[in-house]
Amino acid sequence: MIQKPKGTKDILPGNSYKWAYVEEKAKEILENYGFKEIRVPVFEQTELFERGVGDTTDVVQKEMYTFLDKGERSITLRPEGTAGVVRAYLENGMASLPSPIKMWYMMPMYRYENVQKGRYREFRQIGAEIIGSASYKADVELIVMADQMIKKFNIPGVTLNINSIGCPVCRAKYQEALKAFIGKNLEQYCDTCKTRFEKNPMRILDCKEKKCKELNQGAPVILDYLCEECSTHFENVKKSLETLNIPYKIDSGIVRGLDYYTKTVFEFVSETEGYTVLGGGRYDELVEELGGQKTPAIGFAMGEDRLIDIFEKYNKSEEIEPKVPDLYIASIGNIAEETAINLALGLRKQGLYIETDICERSMKASLKYADKTNSKYLLVIGEDEVNTQNAKIKDMKTGEEKEIKLDVDEIIKNIK
Ligand code: HAM
């Protein structure tokens, strides 16, 4: 039997309602903050990610699904959403629209990762991007919205960690200090780190190798090198979060895995699972890097697969149970069957969830099936019922039966 590729998953009917629930609730929150949906292609020109995400990142160097198409173009399955959204923003002239532009997406992403708990090769993100505001207020609005989303899904043990990784001005000084620190032991770092030393030493802080992590202990932190503008920006973000009672921790170790970040970066980390559920930050240079005017922006993406993994553990409420049929209509004989089909059609048009037999089941098997599907009510129609236009409707929970007219309105009155 052919099996699904490693790191992918099937979301089956017995589970998909949870995904629908999360997406619906997330969408409500996003739209209440004024975000509008954007959909971009699953694949893009490889250069977009090389330039956008950064060619010294793990994502670009090790994790992209890249191939030549039949026209010999280098194509990559999107490993993240931001680069594609910014490309679409520029390509479609959205820069001339009133700013800021607020967009959300729910899309699958592809990364050739070492598959483990919470780390898949195809995974889904719920993301939000604000393009066109340099103010700390945009950072705060976005973080508050992310916090509201996490809380909506009732996931315990999630902490908000924030940091600032400055702008090109403060980063230049910081990188000098960092290179001086790393340079002392450069020979002991892994080969990838060595190649990153000249071009992008901050990436070395993100290396997953145990040896490199140890060597990085005691490295200078960017927070000590922030320029006045970045420092004020960060102070304002922190102050506002405090005013709004959003608890946070400063984690000077957050550098994020993608190169486009500037100033505020943040992660909502699940302490119980040991991974980040939602990550994001400011990216004030990306629009320009991809060919537009210098335009400040900020965004985040929530790992939907990770969220659902935790969500399933803690949420058993009625609200997220799958839908069950309002009524099962069982029938015996051709004429009764016709009546059943007509009634089902009329009731479905009124928005009810109706099941009837489409498997040529016997009456006994039909009743068993109605029970298995947890139908709320049962209506049995035979020749007599067709003749009298009356039938018994049974409340499957209480077992109570009632004689009613075979009429759409009459049925609705009795099952609501
Ligand atoms: P990211 O930190 O690479 O950021 O991914 C965001 C979230 O996606 C992670 O916190 C995690 O929950 C989830 N995630 C990432 N990789 C995997 C994986 N292999 N399996 C399952 N879940 C995963 C971004 O992608 C940025 N584009 C976020 C952003 C938007 N920044 C600004 N705007």
Coordinates of C-alpha atoms and ligand atoms in Angstrom, one line a residue:
M1 CA 0.0 0.0 0.0
I2 CA 1.3 3.5 -0.8
Q3 CA 1.8 5.5 2.3
K4 CA 1.9 9.3 2.9
P5 CA 5.3 11.0 2.7
K6 CA 7.2 11.3 6.0
G7 CA 6.3 14.4 8.0
T8 CA 2.8 14.8 6.5
K9 CA -0.6 13.9 8.0
D10 CA -4.1 13.1 7.0
I11 CA -6.7 15.1 8.8
L12 CA -9.6 12.7 8.9
P13 CA -13.3 13.4 9.2
G14 CA -13.2 12.3 12.9
N15 CA -10.8 15.1 13.6
S16 CA -11.2 17.8 11.0
Y17 CA -14.0 19.5 12.9
K18 CA -11.4 20.5 15.5
W19 CA -9.4 22.2 12.8
A20 CA -12.5 23.9 11.5
Y21 CA -13.3 25.1 15.0
V22 CA -9.8 26.6 15.5
E23 CA -9.9 28.2 12.1
E24 CA -13.3 29.7 12.6
K25 CA -12.5 31.2 16.0
A26 CA -9.1 32.5 14.8
K27 CA -10.8 34.1 11.8
E28 CA -13.3 35.8 14.0
I29 CA -10.5 37.3 16.1
L30 CA -8.5 38.3 13.0
E31 CA -11.4 40.0 11.4
N32 CA -12.3 41.9 14.6
Y33 CA -8.9 43.5 14.4
G34 CA -9.5 44.5 10.7
F35 CA -7.4 41.8 9.0
K36 CA -8.5 40.6 5.6
E37 CA -7.7 37.2 4.0
I38 CA -4.9 36.8 1.4
R39 CA -4.2 33.6 -0.5
V40 CA -0.8 33.3 -2.3
P41 CA 0.6 30.4 -4.4
V42 CA 1.9 27.2 -2.8
F43 CA 5.1 27.6 -4.9
E44 CA 7.1 30.6 -5.7
Q45 CA 10.4 31.4 -7.5
T46 CA 13.2 30.1 -5.3
E47 CA 14.9 33.5 -5.4
L48 CA 12.0 35.0 -3.3
F49 CA 12.9 32.9 -0.3
E50 CA 16.7 33.2 -0.8
R51 CA 16.4 37.0 -0.8
G52 CA 13.4 37.3 1.6
V53 CA 14.1 34.6 4.3
G54 CA 17.9 34.8 3.8
D55 CA 20.4 32.5 2.2
T56 CA 22.3 31.8 5.4
T57 CA 19.2 30.6 7.3
D58 CA 18.6 26.9 8.0
V59 CA 15.2 27.2 6.3
V60 CA 16.9 28.2 3.0
Q61 CA 20.1 26.2 3.3
K62 CA 18.7 22.9 4.5
E63 CA 14.9 22.8 4.5
M64 CA 13.4 24.0 1.3
Y65 CA 11.6 21.8 -1.2
T66 CA 13.2 23.1 -4.3
F67 CA 13.0 21.7 -7.8
L68 CA 13.3 22.7 -11.5
D69 CA 10.0 22.7 -13.3
K70 CA 9.6 21.5 -16.9
G71 CA 10.7 24.9 -18.1
E72 CA 13.9 24.7 -16.1
R73 CA 12.8 27.4 -13.6
S74 CA 13.9 26.9 -10.0
I75 CA 10.7 26.6 -7.9
T76 CA 10.3 26.3 -4.1
L77 CA 7.3 25.1 -2.1
R78 CA 6.7 28.0 0.4
P79 CA 8.5 27.3 3.7
E80 CA 6.7 30.3 5.3
G81 CA 4.1 32.9 4.3
T82 CA 5.6 36.3 4.9
A83 CA 7.8 36.5 1.8
G84 CA 5.0 35.5 -0.5
V85 CA 2.6 37.9 1.1
V86 CA 5.1 40.8 0.7
R87 CA 5.7 39.7 -3.0
A88 CA 1.9 39.8 -3.6
Y89 CA 1.7 43.2 -1.8
L90 CA 4.3 44.7 -4.2
E91 CA 3.2 42.9 -7.3
N92 CA -0.4 44.0 -7.0
G93 CA 0.3 47.6 -6.2
M94 CA -1.0 47.4 -2.7
A95 CA 1.6 49.9 -1.6
S96 CA -0.5 52.7 -3.0
L97 CA -3.5 51.7 -0.9
P98 CA -4.2 53.4 2.4
S99 CA -1.9 51.9 5.0
P100 CA -1.5 50.0 7.1
I101 CA -2.6 46.9 5.1
K102 CA -3.6 44.1 7.5
M103 CA -3.8 40.6 6.1
W104 CA -4.3 37.1 7.4
Y105 CA -3.8 33.6 5.9
M106 CA -4.2 30.0 6.8
M107 CA -2.0 28.0 4.6
P108 CA 0.1 24.9 4.5
M109 CA 3.9 25.3 4.5
Y110 CA 6.7 22.9 3.5
R111 CA 10.0 22.4 5.2
Y112 CA 12.4 19.4 4.9
E113 CA 12.8 19.1 8.7
N114 CA 14.0 16.3 11.0
V115 CA 10.6 15.0 11.8
Q116 CA 9.8 14.9 15.5
K117 CA 7.1 15.9 17.9
G118 CA 5.6 19.2 16.7
R119 CA 8.0 19.3 13.7
Y120 CA 6.5 18.2 10.4
R121 CA 7.4 18.6 6.7
E122 CA 3.9 19.8 5.8
F123 CA 2.4 22.0 8.4
R124 CA -0.2 24.7 8.5
Q125 CA 0.2 28.2 9.8
I126 CA -2.4 30.8 10.7
G127 CA -0.6 34.1 10.0
A128 CA -1.2 37.8 10.3
E129 CA 0.8 40.7 8.7
I130 CA 0.6 44.5 9.2
I131 CA 2.4 46.3 6.4
G132 CA 2.9 50.1 6.6
S133 CA 3.2 51.0 10.3
A134 CA 6.4 51.8 12.1
S135 CA 4.7 52.5 15.4
Y136 CA 5.2 50.4 18.5
K137 CA 1.4 50.4 18.6
A138 CA 1.3 48.0 15.7
D139 CA 3.6 45.6 17.6
V140 CA 1.3 45.9 20.6
E141 CA -1.9 45.4 18.7
L142 CA -0.4 42.3 17.0
I143 CA 0.9 40.8 20.2
V144 CA -2.4 41.5 22.0
M145 CA -4.3 39.8 19.2
A146 CA -1.9 36.8 19.3
D147 CA -2.4 36.6 23.1
Q148 CA -6.2 36.7 22.6
M149 CA -6.0 33.8 20.1
I150 CA -3.9 31.6 22.4
K151 CA -6.3 32.3 25.3
K152 CA -9.3 31.6 23.1
F153 CA -8.0 28.0 22.7
N154 CA -7.7 27.5 26.4
I155 CA -4.1 26.3 26.2
P156 CA -2.4 26.3 29.6
G157 CA 1.3 27.0 30.2
V158 CA 2.0 29.3 27.3
T159 CA 4.4 32.2 28.0
L160 CA 5.1 35.2 25.9
N161 CA 8.8 35.8 25.3
I162 CA 10.0 39.0 23.7
N163 CA 13.2 40.5 22.5
S164 CA 14.5 43.3 20.2
I165 CA 17.1 42.5 17.6
G166 CA 17.6 46.1 16.6
C167 CA 17.9 47.6 13.2
P168 CA 20.9 47.6 10.7
V169 CA 22.4 50.6 12.6
C170 CA 22.7 49.0 16.0
R171 CA 23.2 45.5 14.5
A172 CA 26.4 46.6 12.8
K173 CA 28.0 47.4 16.1
Y174 CA 26.6 44.3 17.7
Q175 CA 27.9 42.1 15.0
E176 CA 31.4 43.4 15.6
A177 CA 31.2 42.5 19.2
L178 CA 29.7 39.1 18.4
K179 CA 32.4 38.3 15.8
A180 CA 35.1 39.2 18.4
F181 CA 33.5 36.7 20.8
I182 CA 32.9 33.9 18.4
G183 CA 36.2 34.5 16.5
K184 CA 38.1 33.4 19.6
N185 CA 36.8 29.8 19.2
L186 CA 35.8 29.8 15.5
E187 CA 37.7 26.6 14.8
Q188 CA 35.6 24.7 17.2
Y189 CA 32.2 25.7 15.6
C190 CA 30.4 23.4 13.1
D191 CA 31.1 23.9 9.4
T192 CA 27.8 25.7 8.8
C193 CA 28.6 28.2 11.5
K194 CA 32.0 28.8 10.0
T195 CA 30.5 29.7 6.7
R196 CA 28.0 32.1 8.5
F197 CA 30.7 33.9 10.4
E198 CA 31.6 36.5 7.9
K199 CA 28.2 36.9 6.2
N200 CA 25.8 36.7 9.1
P201 CA 27.3 35.9 12.5
M202 CA 23.9 36.3 14.3
R203 CA 22.8 33.1 12.6
I204 CA 25.4 31.3 14.6
L205 CA 23.3 32.0 17.7
D206 CA 20.5 30.0 16.2
C207 CA 22.6 26.9 15.6
K208 CA 21.1 23.7 16.9
E209 CA 24.4 21.8 17.3
K210 CA 25.1 21.0 21.0
K211 CA 28.8 22.0 20.7
C212 CA 28.0 25.4 19.1
K213 CA 25.3 26.1 21.7
E214 CA 27.9 25.5 24.4
L215 CA 30.4 27.8 22.7
N216 CA 27.7 30.5 22.4
Q217 CA 27.2 30.7 26.2
G218 CA 28.1 34.2 27.4
A219 CA 27.9 35.8 24.0
P220 CA 27.1 39.5 23.9
V221 CA 23.4 40.2 23.7
I222 CA 21.9 42.6 21.2
L223 CA 19.8 44.4 23.8
D224 CA 23.0 46.0 25.1
Y225 CA 23.7 47.4 21.7
L226 CA 20.3 48.9 20.7
C227 CA 20.4 52.4 19.2
E228 CA 18.2 55.0 20.8
E229 CA 15.3 54.6 18.4
C230 CA 15.2 50.8 18.8
S231 CA 15.6 51.1 22.5
T232 CA 12.7 53.6 22.8
H233 CA 10.6 51.4 20.5
F234 CA 11.2 48.4 22.7
E235 CA 10.5 50.3 26.0
N236 CA 7.2 51.5 24.6
V237 CA 6.2 48.0 23.6
K238 CA 7.0 46.7 27.1
K239 CA 5.2 49.5 28.8
S240 CA 2.1 49.0 26.8
L241 CA 2.0 45.3 27.4
E242 CA 2.3 46.0 31.1
T243 CA -0.5 48.5 31.0
L244 CA -2.7 45.9 29.2
N245 CA -1.8 43.3 31.7
I246 CA -0.2 41.0 29.2
P247 CA 2.6 39.1 31.1
Y248 CA 5.8 38.7 29.2
K249 CA 9.4 37.6 29.7
I250 CA 12.5 39.2 28.1
D251 CA 14.4 36.5 26.3
S252 CA 17.6 38.0 24.9
G253 CA 18.3 34.6 23.2
I254 CA 15.4 35.0 20.7
V255 CA 17.0 35.6 17.3
R256 CA 14.3 33.9 15.2
G257 CA 15.1 31.5 12.3
L258 CA 14.5 33.9 9.4
D259 CA 16.7 36.8 8.4
Y260 CA 14.1 39.5 7.8
Y261 CA 13.5 40.4 11.4
T262 CA 14.2 43.8 12.9
K263 CA 13.4 45.4 16.3
T264 CA 10.6 43.5 18.2
V265 CA 10.6 39.7 18.0
F266 CA 8.3 37.5 20.0
E267 CA 7.4 33.8 20.6
F268 CA 4.5 32.2 22.5
V269 CA 6.1 29.1 24.0
S270 CA 4.3 26.1 25.4
E271 CA 6.2 25.2 28.6
T272 CA 4.4 21.8 28.7
E273 CA 5.3 20.8 25.2
G274 CA 8.7 22.6 25.0
Y275 CA 8.0 24.2 21.6
T276 CA 6.9 27.6 20.2
V277 CA 3.3 27.7 19.2
L278 CA 3.4 31.2 17.6
G279 CA 6.3 33.3 16.5
G280 CA 6.7 36.6 14.8
G281 CA 8.3 40.1 14.8
R282 CA 8.9 43.3 12.9
Y283 CA 10.5 43.2 9.4
D284 CA 11.1 46.8 8.5
E285 CA 13.6 46.0 5.7
L286 CA 11.8 43.2 3.8
V287 CA 9.6 45.2 1.5
E288 CA 12.6 47.2 0.3
E289 CA 14.7 44.0 0.0
L290 CA 12.1 42.6 -2.3
G291 CA 12.1 45.7 -4.6
G292 CA 9.6 48.1 -2.9
Q293 CA 10.0 51.4 -1.1
K294 CA 11.2 51.2 2.5
T295 CA 8.0 50.1 4.3
P296 CA 7.8 49.0 8.0
A297 CA 5.9 45.9 8.8
I298 CA 5.3 43.3 11.5
G299 CA 3.6 39.9 11.6
F300 CA 3.3 36.5 13.2
A301 CA 2.4 32.9 12.3
M302 CA 0.9 30.4 14.6
G303 CA 1.7 26.7 14.1
E304 CA -1.8 25.3 13.7
D305 CA -0.6 21.6 13.9
R306 CA 1.2 22.4 17.2
L307 CA -1.8 24.3 18.5
I308 CA -4.2 21.5 17.7
D309 CA -1.9 18.9 19.3
I310 CA -2.1 20.9 22.6
F311 CA -5.7 21.9 22.1
E312 CA -6.8 18.3 21.9
K313 CA -5.3 17.6 25.3
Y314 CA -7.2 20.3 27.1
N315 CA -10.5 20.8 25.3
K316 CA -13.3 18.3 25.6
S317 CA -16.2 20.8 25.7
E318 CA -19.5 20.3 23.9
E319 CA -18.8 23.3 21.8
I320 CA -16.2 21.5 19.7
E321 CA -18.0 18.1 19.4
P322 CA -18.7 17.1 15.8
K323 CA -22.2 17.8 14.5
V324 CA -24.7 15.0 14.9
P325 CA -27.8 14.5 12.7
D326 CA -30.9 16.4 13.9
L327 CA -33.1 13.6 12.5
Y328 CA -32.7 10.2 10.9
I329 CA -35.6 9.3 8.6
A330 CA -36.0 5.5 8.1
S331 CA -38.5 4.2 5.5
I332 CA -39.9 0.9 4.4
G333 CA -41.1 0.4 0.8
N334 CA -40.8 2.5 -2.3
I335 CA -43.6 5.0 -1.6
A336 CA -42.4 5.6 1.9
E337 CA -38.8 6.1 0.6
E338 CA -40.0 8.7 -1.8
T339 CA -41.8 10.6 1.0
A340 CA -38.6 10.3 3.1
I341 CA -36.4 11.7 0.4
N342 CA -38.8 14.6 -0.2
L343 CA -39.0 15.4 3.6
A344 CA -35.2 15.2 3.9
L345 CA -34.8 17.6 1.0
G346 CA -37.3 20.1 2.5
L347 CA -35.7 19.9 6.0
R348 CA -32.1 20.2 4.6
K349 CA -33.2 23.4 2.7
Q350 CA -34.2 24.8 6.1
G351 CA -30.7 24.2 7.4
L352 CA -31.2 20.9 9.3
Y353 CA -28.8 18.0 9.3
I354 CA -30.8 15.0 8.1
E355 CA -29.7 11.5 7.4
T356 CA -31.6 8.9 5.4
D357 CA -30.7 5.4 4.2
I358 CA -28.6 5.4 1.0
C359 CA -27.2 1.9 1.4
E360 CA -30.4 -0.2 0.9
R361 CA -30.4 -1.1 4.6
S362 CA -33.1 -3.2 6.2
M363 CA -35.3 -1.3 8.8
K364 CA -33.4 -3.0 11.6
A365 CA -30.1 -2.0 10.2
S366 CA -31.3 1.5 9.6
L367 CA -32.4 1.9 13.2
K368 CA -29.0 0.6 14.4
Y369 CA -27.3 3.1 12.1
A370 CA -29.4 6.0 13.4
D371 CA -28.3 5.1 16.9
K372 CA -24.6 4.8 15.8
T373 CA -24.7 8.3 14.2
N374 CA -26.1 9.7 17.5
S375 CA -29.1 11.2 15.7
K376 CA -31.1 13.3 18.0
Y377 CA -34.5 12.2 16.6
L378 CA -35.8 9.3 14.5
L379 CA -38.8 9.3 12.2
V380 CA -40.0 5.9 10.8
I381 CA -42.2 6.0 7.6
G382 CA -44.0 3.0 6.2
E383 CA -47.1 2.6 3.9
D384 CA -49.5 3.4 6.8
E385 CA -47.7 6.6 7.6
V386 CA -47.8 7.6 3.9
N387 CA -51.5 6.9 3.8
T388 CA -52.4 8.8 7.0
Q389 CA -49.7 11.4 6.6
N390 CA -48.9 11.0 10.3
A391 CA -45.9 9.3 11.8
K392 CA -44.1 8.8 15.2
I393 CA -41.1 10.9 15.9
K394 CA -38.8 9.6 18.6
D395 CA -36.5 11.6 20.9
M396 CA -33.4 9.3 20.9
K397 CA -32.2 10.6 24.2
T398 CA -35.3 10.2 26.3
G399 CA -37.0 7.5 24.2
E400 CA -40.2 9.6 24.2
E401 CA -42.4 9.2 21.1
K402 CA -44.9 11.6 19.6
E403 CA -47.4 11.4 16.7
I404 CA -46.9 14.3 14.3
K405 CA -48.0 15.3 10.8
L406 CA -45.5 14.4 7.9
D407 CA -44.9 18.0 7.1
V408 CA -41.6 20.0 7.1
D409 CA -42.8 22.8 9.4
E410 CA -44.4 20.3 11.8
I411 CA -41.2 18.3 12.0
I412 CA -39.1 21.4 12.6
K413 CA -41.4 22.5 15.4
N414 CA -41.0 19.1 17.1
I415 CA -37.2 18.8 16.9
K416 CA -36.1 22.3 17.7
Ligands
HAM1 P1 8.4 30.5 12.1 O1 8.9 30.8 13.6 O2 9.4 29.9 11.2 O3 8.0 31.9 11.6 O4 7.1 29.7 12.2 C1 6.0 30.1 12.9 C2 5.3 28.9 13.7 O5 5.1 27.9 12.7 C3 6.3 28.3 14.7 O6 6.2 29.0 15.9 C4 5.7 26.9 14.8 O7 4.6 26.9 15.7 C5 5.2 26.6 13.4 N1 6.1 25.8 12.7 C6 7.3 26.1 12.1 N2 7.9 25.0 11.6 C7 7.1 24.0 11.8 C8 7.2 22.6 11.5 N3 8.2 22.1 10.8 N4 6.2 21.8 11.9 C9 5.1 22.3 12.6 N5 5.0 23.6 12.9 C10 6.0 24.4 12.6 C11 7.5 32.1 10.3 O8 7.2 31.2 9.6 C12 7.2 33.6 10.0 N6 6.8 33.7 8.6 C13 6.2 34.2 11.0 C14 6.0 35.6 10.7 C15 5.0 36.2 10.0 N7 6.9 36.6 11.0 C16 6.4 37.7 10.5 N8 5.2 37.5 9.9

